[in-house]
Amino acid sequence: MTGVDGTGRDTAQERIAALLADTAHEVETGVAPVDAVVRAGRRRRARRRTVTAVAAVVLAGTTGTLALTSLPGANDSSAPAKPAPAEERHVFLPQISQVAVGTSGGERWAVNVQVWPAPHDRTEAVKQTEAMADWGLTPATSGDPADLVGRTSYFVIRFYGPEGATNDELTHRLVDSNTTSTLPWPKGEEVEVLPQPLTGEDGPHRLVVGTVPTTAKQVACHWKDGTTTLADRAPDNTPVRDTNAVIRSVRGFPTANWFACASPGSAAYQSAEVTE
C-alpha cells in the first residue's frame, strides 16, 4: 500500500493543501470539501496540459460525487456504438465520495473514497498515473503503468485537524488503497473493517471505516468500553452532514457500500456487525 501517508509538509501534502486553499472560499465550512477540490484539481491540471472536453462534468449536489450530462446522440439507437472516451469514464479524474464528517473533542475529521476507473490501454494508464501523481497518490502496483490496464484503483483517505483550522491546514492520511480487476463484493452480513485513530498519526483506534453489502441498512460498531454506535444507511445523493456514524454509497464502487463510525468517547474499536 502506497500513497499520501506522512506527517511532514511533503509535496503531496502541499499539493492537496493548495487545492483546498484555492477553493476554501467557494464552499460552506466543513471538512475536506470534495466538490471544491475536484473543481480546483481540474483547473490546476488544465494549466499544465490541454484535455479535449468530450462530456460535460457536473457536480451532483453537495454529496461530493460526480455525474455526467447527456451526450449528443446518446439516445439515438441508430448511432453506431463507440467506446466511451477516457474523459467520460473519469480515467483521468477521480470520482470522489465523502463518506462521513464530524467533530470530536475539538477536532474535525472526515473520510472520503477516491475511485479511478480502469484504463483501457497503456496510453490511458500512463496518463492516469500522471493524474494520480497530481493528487499525491501512487497506485498499489509494481510501478509499471501497464499494471493499471483493466483494473480499478481506489483510495480511502481520512482527514483531521483542529475544529477552527482552515481547510488547507487539515492533515490527510491514507487508510487503504488497492488496484484490482474485481472490487470487493461483501455478501449477506459480511463486514470488512479498517480500524484507525480518529485524529493524529497514532493512538487508540477510535475510528472504524469499512465496507458492507449494498443491502445493509444498519451497522453496529462496538467499543471496548461496552458502548455501541449505530450507523444507518443514508439515502443516495443526500448532503453530507456532521455525524458520528453513517453508511453511504460510493460513486464508481457499485459492489459495496462504505461506512464510518467514530467512538463517542476515548474507547477503542472492538467489533462491528450488520444488524439490519
CSV table of C-alpha atoms in Angstrom, one decimal:
chain,number,residue,atom,x,y,z
A,1,MET,CA,0.0,0.0,0.0
A,2,THR,CA,1.4,3.4,-1.0
A,3,GLY,CA,0.0,6.9,-1.2
A,4,VAL,CA,-0.3,10.0,0.8
A,5,ASP,CA,0.5,8.9,4.4
A,6,GLY,CA,3.0,11.2,6.1
A,7,THR,CA,3.4,13.8,8.8
A,8,GLY,CA,5.6,16.4,7.0
A,9,ARG,CA,4.7,19.0,4.5
A,10,ASP,CA,5.8,16.8,1.6
A,11,THR,CA,5.0,17.5,-2.0
A,12,ALA,CA,1.7,15.6,-1.9
A,13,GLN,CA,0.5,17.3,1.3
A,14,GLU,CA,1.4,20.7,-0.2
A,15,ARG,CA,-0.4,19.9,-3.4
A,16,ILE,CA,-3.7,18.9,-1.8
A,17,ALA,CA,-3.4,21.8,0.7
A,18,ALA,CA,-3.1,24.1,-2.3
A,19,LEU,CA,-6.2,22.6,-3.9
A,20,LEU,CA,-8.1,23.1,-0.6
A,21,ALA,CA,-6.8,26.6,-0.1
A,22,ASP,CA,-7.7,27.6,-3.7
A,23,THR,CA,-11.4,26.7,-3.1
A,24,ALA,CA,-12.0,27.3,0.6
A,25,HIS,CA,-13.9,30.4,-0.1
A,26,GLU,CA,-16.3,28.6,-2.5
A,27,VAL,CA,-17.8,26.2,-0.1
A,28,GLU,CA,-19.5,26.1,3.3
A,29,THR,CA,-17.3,25.4,6.3
A,30,GLY,CA,-16.6,21.7,6.6
A,31,VAL,CA,-14.0,19.0,6.4
A,32,ALA,CA,-12.4,18.1,3.0
A,33,PRO,CA,-14.8,20.0,0.6
A,34,VAL,CA,-14.7,17.3,-2.0
A,35,ASP,CA,-16.7,19.1,-4.7
A,36,ALA,CA,-14.4,22.1,-4.5
A,37,VAL,CA,-11.3,20.0,-4.5
A,38,VAL,CA,-12.4,18.4,-7.7
A,39,ARG,CA,-13.0,21.8,-9.4
A,40,ALA,CA,-9.7,23.1,-8.2
A,41,GLY,CA,-7.8,20.0,-9.3
A,42,ARG,CA,-9.3,20.2,-12.7
A,43,ARG,CA,-8.3,23.9,-13.0
A,44,ARG,CA,-4.7,23.3,-11.9
A,45,ARG,CA,-4.2,20.4,-14.2
A,46,ALA,CA,-5.7,22.4,-17.1
A,47,ARG,CA,-2.8,24.9,-16.7
A,48,ARG,CA,-0.4,22.1,-17.3
A,49,ARG,CA,-2.0,20.3,-20.2
A,50,THR,CA,-4.9,20.7,-22.5
A,51,VAL,CA,-7.6,18.0,-22.4
A,52,THR,CA,-10.3,17.8,-25.1
A,53,ALA,CA,-13.7,18.0,-23.4
A,54,VAL,CA,-15.8,15.0,-24.5
A,55,ALA,CA,-18.5,15.2,-21.9
A,56,ALA,CA,-19.6,18.0,-19.6
A,57,VAL,CA,-18.9,17.0,-16.0
A,58,VAL,CA,-21.3,18.4,-13.4
A,59,LEU,CA,-21.3,18.1,-9.6
A,60,ALA,CA,-24.2,16.2,-8.1
A,61,GLY,CA,-25.4,18.4,-5.3
A,62,THR,CA,-23.2,18.5,-2.2
A,63,THR,CA,-22.6,14.8,-2.0
A,64,GLY,CA,-19.1,15.0,-3.3
A,65,THR,CA,-19.7,12.8,-6.3
A,66,LEU,CA,-19.6,13.3,-10.0
A,67,ALA,CA,-22.3,12.8,-12.6
A,68,LEU,CA,-22.3,13.3,-16.4
A,69,THR,CA,-24.7,15.3,-18.6
A,70,SER,CA,-26.2,13.6,-21.6
A,71,LEU,CA,-24.1,13.2,-24.7
A,72,PRO,CA,-25.4,14.2,-28.1
A,73,GLY,CA,-26.8,11.1,-29.9
A,74,ALA,CA,-26.8,9.1,-26.6
A,75,ASN,CA,-30.4,8.2,-27.1
A,76,ASP,CA,-30.2,7.6,-30.8
A,77,SER,CA,-30.5,3.9,-31.4
A,78,SER,CA,-29.3,4.2,-34.9
A,79,ALA,CA,-26.0,5.7,-33.9
A,80,PRO,CA,-23.1,3.1,-34.0
A,81,ALA,CA,-21.8,2.1,-30.6
A,82,LYS,CA,-18.5,3.6,-29.8
A,83,PRO,CA,-16.2,3.1,-26.8
A,84,ALA,CA,-16.7,5.8,-24.2
A,85,PRO,CA,-13.8,8.3,-24.2
A,86,ALA,CA,-11.4,8.2,-21.3
A,87,GLU,CA,-12.6,11.6,-20.0
A,88,GLU,CA,-16.2,10.4,-19.9
A,89,ARG,CA,-15.1,7.3,-17.9
A,90,HIS,CA,-13.3,9.5,-15.4
A,91,VAL,CA,-10.0,7.7,-16.1
A,92,PHE,CA,-8.0,10.9,-15.5
A,93,LEU,CA,-10.2,12.5,-12.9
A,94,PRO,CA,-11.2,10.6,-9.7
A,95,GLN,CA,-14.8,10.1,-8.6
A,96,ILE,CA,-14.7,11.3,-5.0
A,97,SER,CA,-17.3,10.5,-2.4
A,98,GLN,CA,-17.3,11.9,1.1
A,99,VAL,CA,-18.3,9.1,3.4
A,100,ALA,CA,-18.5,10.9,6.7
A,101,VAL,CA,-17.5,14.1,8.5
A,102,GLY,CA,-17.7,15.0,12.2
A,103,THR,CA,-16.1,16.6,15.2
A,104,SER,CA,-14.8,15.1,18.4
A,105,GLY,CA,-13.1,16.8,21.3
A,106,GLY,CA,-12.5,19.9,19.4
A,107,GLU,CA,-11.1,18.1,16.4
A,108,ARG,CA,-12.6,17.9,12.9
A,109,TRP,CA,-12.4,14.6,11.0
A,110,ALA,CA,-13.6,13.2,7.7
A,111,VAL,CA,-13.3,10.1,5.5
A,112,ASN,CA,-13.6,10.0,1.7
A,113,VAL,CA,-13.1,7.5,-1.1
A,114,GLN,CA,-11.5,8.2,-4.5
A,115,VAL,CA,-12.2,5.8,-7.3
A,116,TRP,CA,-10.2,5.8,-10.6
A,117,PRO,CA,-11.9,3.6,-13.3
A,118,ALA,CA,-9.8,1.1,-15.3
A,119,PRO,CA,-7.7,2.4,-18.2
A,120,HIS,CA,-8.3,0.5,-21.5
A,121,ASP,CA,-4.7,0.6,-22.7
A,122,ARG,CA,-1.2,1.6,-21.8
A,123,THR,CA,-1.6,5.1,-23.1
A,124,GLU,CA,-4.5,5.8,-20.8
A,125,ALA,CA,-2.7,4.1,-18.0
A,126,VAL,CA,0.3,6.4,-18.3
A,127,LYS,CA,-1.9,9.4,-18.3
A,128,GLN,CA,-3.8,8.1,-15.3
A,129,THR,CA,-0.6,7.5,-13.4
A,130,GLU,CA,0.4,11.2,-14.0
A,131,ALA,CA,-3.1,12.3,-12.9
A,132,MET,CA,-2.8,10.3,-9.7
A,133,ALA,CA,0.5,11.9,-9.0
A,134,ASP,CA,-1.2,15.3,-9.4
A,135,TRP,CA,-3.3,14.3,-6.4
A,136,GLY,CA,-0.3,13.0,-4.5
A,137,LEU,CA,-1.4,9.3,-5.0
A,138,THR,CA,0.5,6.2,-6.0
A,139,PRO,CA,-1.4,3.1,-7.1
A,140,ALA,CA,-0.8,-0.2,-5.4
A,141,THR,CA,1.1,-1.8,-8.3
A,142,SER,CA,4.6,-2.7,-9.3
A,143,GLY,CA,5.1,0.8,-10.7
A,144,ASP,CA,4.6,-0.2,-14.3
A,145,PRO,CA,1.6,1.8,-15.8
A,146,ALA,CA,0.6,-1.3,-17.7
A,147,ASP,CA,-0.5,-2.8,-14.3
A,148,LEU,CA,-3.4,-0.4,-14.3
A,149,VAL,CA,-4.9,-1.6,-17.6
A,150,GLY,CA,-8.3,-3.2,-16.9
A,151,ARG,CA,-8.0,-2.6,-13.2
A,152,THR,CA,-9.9,-0.1,-11.0
A,153,SER,CA,-7.9,1.8,-8.3
A,154,TYR,CA,-9.4,3.2,-5.1
A,155,PHE,CA,-8.0,5.2,-2.2
A,156,VAL,CA,-9.6,5.7,1.2
A,157,ILE,CA,-8.3,8.8,2.9
A,158,ARG,CA,-9.0,10.3,6.3
A,159,PHE,CA,-8.7,14.0,7.2
A,160,TYR,CA,-8.3,15.7,10.6
A,161,GLY,CA,-7.4,18.9,12.3
A,162,PRO,CA,-8.4,21.5,14.9
A,163,GLU,CA,-12.0,22.5,14.8
A,164,GLY,CA,-11.1,26.0,13.9
A,165,ALA,CA,-8.5,25.1,11.3
A,166,THR,CA,-8.7,26.3,7.7
A,167,ASN,CA,-9.1,23.6,5.0
A,168,ASP,CA,-5.5,23.8,3.9
A,169,GLU,CA,-4.4,23.1,7.5
A,170,LEU,CA,-6.1,19.7,7.6
A,171,THR,CA,-3.8,16.6,7.7
A,172,HIS,CA,-4.7,13.7,5.4
A,173,ARG,CA,-3.6,10.1,5.8
A,174,LEU,CA,-4.1,7.1,3.6
A,175,VAL,CA,-6.4,4.5,5.2
A,176,ASP,CA,-6.3,1.9,2.4
A,177,SER,CA,-5.7,1.6,-1.3
A,178,ASN,CA,-6.0,-1.1,-3.9
A,179,THR,CA,-5.7,-1.6,-7.7
A,180,THR,CA,-7.9,-4.6,-8.7
A,181,SER,CA,-9.8,-6.1,-11.6
A,182,THR,CA,-12.5,-7.2,-9.1
A,183,LEU,CA,-13.8,-4.7,-6.5
A,184,PRO,CA,-14.7,-6.2,-3.0
A,185,TRP,CA,-18.2,-7.6,-3.0
A,186,PRO,CA,-19.4,-8.5,0.5
A,187,LYS,CA,-22.5,-10.7,0.8
A,188,GLY,CA,-25.1,-11.4,3.4
A,189,GLU,CA,-23.9,-9.8,6.7
A,190,GLU,CA,-20.2,-9.7,5.8
A,191,VAL,CA,-18.2,-6.7,7.2
A,192,GLU,CA,-14.7,-5.6,6.2
A,193,VAL,CA,-13.2,-3.1,8.7
A,194,LEU,CA,-10.2,-0.8,8.8
A,195,PRO,CA,-9.8,0.5,12.4
A,196,GLN,CA,-7.9,3.8,12.6
A,197,PRO,CA,-7.0,6.6,15.0
A,198,LEU,CA,-9.8,9.2,14.8
A,199,THR,CA,-7.2,12.0,14.8
A,200,GLY,CA,-3.4,12.0,14.8
A,201,GLU,CA,-1.0,9.5,13.4
A,202,ASP,CA,-1.2,7.1,16.4
A,203,GLY,CA,-3.4,6.4,19.3
A,204,PRO,CA,-6.5,4.3,20.1
A,205,HIS,CA,-8.5,3.1,17.1
A,206,ARG,CA,-11.5,5.4,17.8
A,207,LEU,CA,-12.5,5.4,14.1
A,208,VAL,CA,-13.6,2.4,12.0
A,209,VAL,CA,-14.1,2.5,8.3
A,210,GLY,CA,-15.2,-0.4,6.2
A,211,THR,CA,-17.4,-2.0,3.6
A,212,VAL,CA,-20.8,-3.8,3.9
A,213,PRO,CA,-23.2,-5.3,1.4
A,214,THR,CA,-25.3,-2.8,-0.5
A,215,THR,CA,-28.3,-4.4,1.1
A,216,ALA,CA,-27.2,-3.5,4.6
A,217,LYS,CA,-29.3,-0.8,6.3
A,218,GLN,CA,-27.5,-0.6,9.7
A,219,VAL,CA,-24.1,-1.4,11.2
A,220,ALA,CA,-23.5,-1.6,14.9
A,221,CYS,CA,-20.0,-0.5,15.9
A,222,HIS,CA,-19.0,-1.8,19.4
A,223,TRP,CA,-16.3,-0.2,21.5
A,224,LYS,CA,-14.1,-1.6,24.2
A,225,ASP,CA,-15.9,0.3,27.0
A,226,GLY,CA,-19.1,-1.6,26.2
A,227,THR,CA,-20.8,1.2,24.3
A,228,THR,CA,-22.3,0.8,20.8
A,229,THR,CA,-22.7,3.3,17.9
A,230,LEU,CA,-25.2,2.7,15.2
A,231,ALA,CA,-24.5,3.6,11.6
A,232,ASP,CA,-27.6,3.9,9.4
A,233,ARG,CA,-27.8,3.9,5.6
A,234,ALA,CA,-28.0,7.4,4.2
A,235,PRO,CA,-30.1,7.8,1.0
A,236,ASP,CA,-28.1,8.3,-2.2
A,237,ASN,CA,-27.3,11.9,-3.2
A,238,THR,CA,-28.1,13.4,0.2
A,239,PRO,CA,-25.9,16.2,1.6
A,240,VAL,CA,-23.1,15.1,3.9
A,241,ARG,CA,-23.7,16.4,7.4
A,242,ASP,CA,-21.8,16.1,10.7
A,243,THR,CA,-22.3,12.7,12.3
A,244,ASN,CA,-20.5,10.1,14.3
A,245,ALA,CA,-21.7,7.1,12.2
A,246,VAL,CA,-23.2,6.6,8.7
A,247,ILE,CA,-23.3,4.1,5.7
A,248,ARG,CA,-23.1,5.6,2.2
A,249,SER,CA,-22.8,4.5,-1.4
A,250,VAL,CA,-19.6,5.5,-3.2
A,251,ARG,CA,-19.6,6.6,-6.9
A,252,GLY,CA,-17.7,4.1,-9.0
A,253,PHE,CA,-17.9,1.4,-6.3
A,254,PRO,CA,-21.2,-0.5,-7.1
A,255,THR,CA,-20.3,-3.7,-5.3
A,256,ALA,CA,-20.3,-2.5,-1.7
A,257,ASN,CA,-21.3,0.5,0.5
A,258,TRP,CA,-18.9,2.2,2.8
A,259,PHE,CA,-19.4,3.1,6.5
A,260,ALA,CA,-17.6,5.0,9.2
A,261,CYS,CA,-18.1,5.0,13.0
A,262,ALA,CA,-16.4,7.4,15.4
A,263,SER,CA,-16.2,6.5,19.1
A,264,PRO,CA,-18.2,8.8,21.3
A,265,GLY,CA,-15.5,8.7,24.0
A,266,SER,CA,-12.0,7.5,24.4
A,267,ALA,CA,-12.7,3.8,23.9
A,268,ALA,CA,-11.1,1.9,21.0
A,269,TYR,CA,-12.8,-0.2,18.4
A,270,GLN,CA,-13.8,-3.8,19.3
A,271,SER,CA,-16.1,-5.2,16.6
A,272,ALA,CA,-18.7,-4.3,14.0
A,273,GLU,CA,-21.7,-6.2,12.7
A,274,VAL,CA,-24.6,-5.7,10.2
A,275,THR,CA,-27.8,-5.5,12.3
A,276,GLU,CA,-30.3,-4.7,9.6
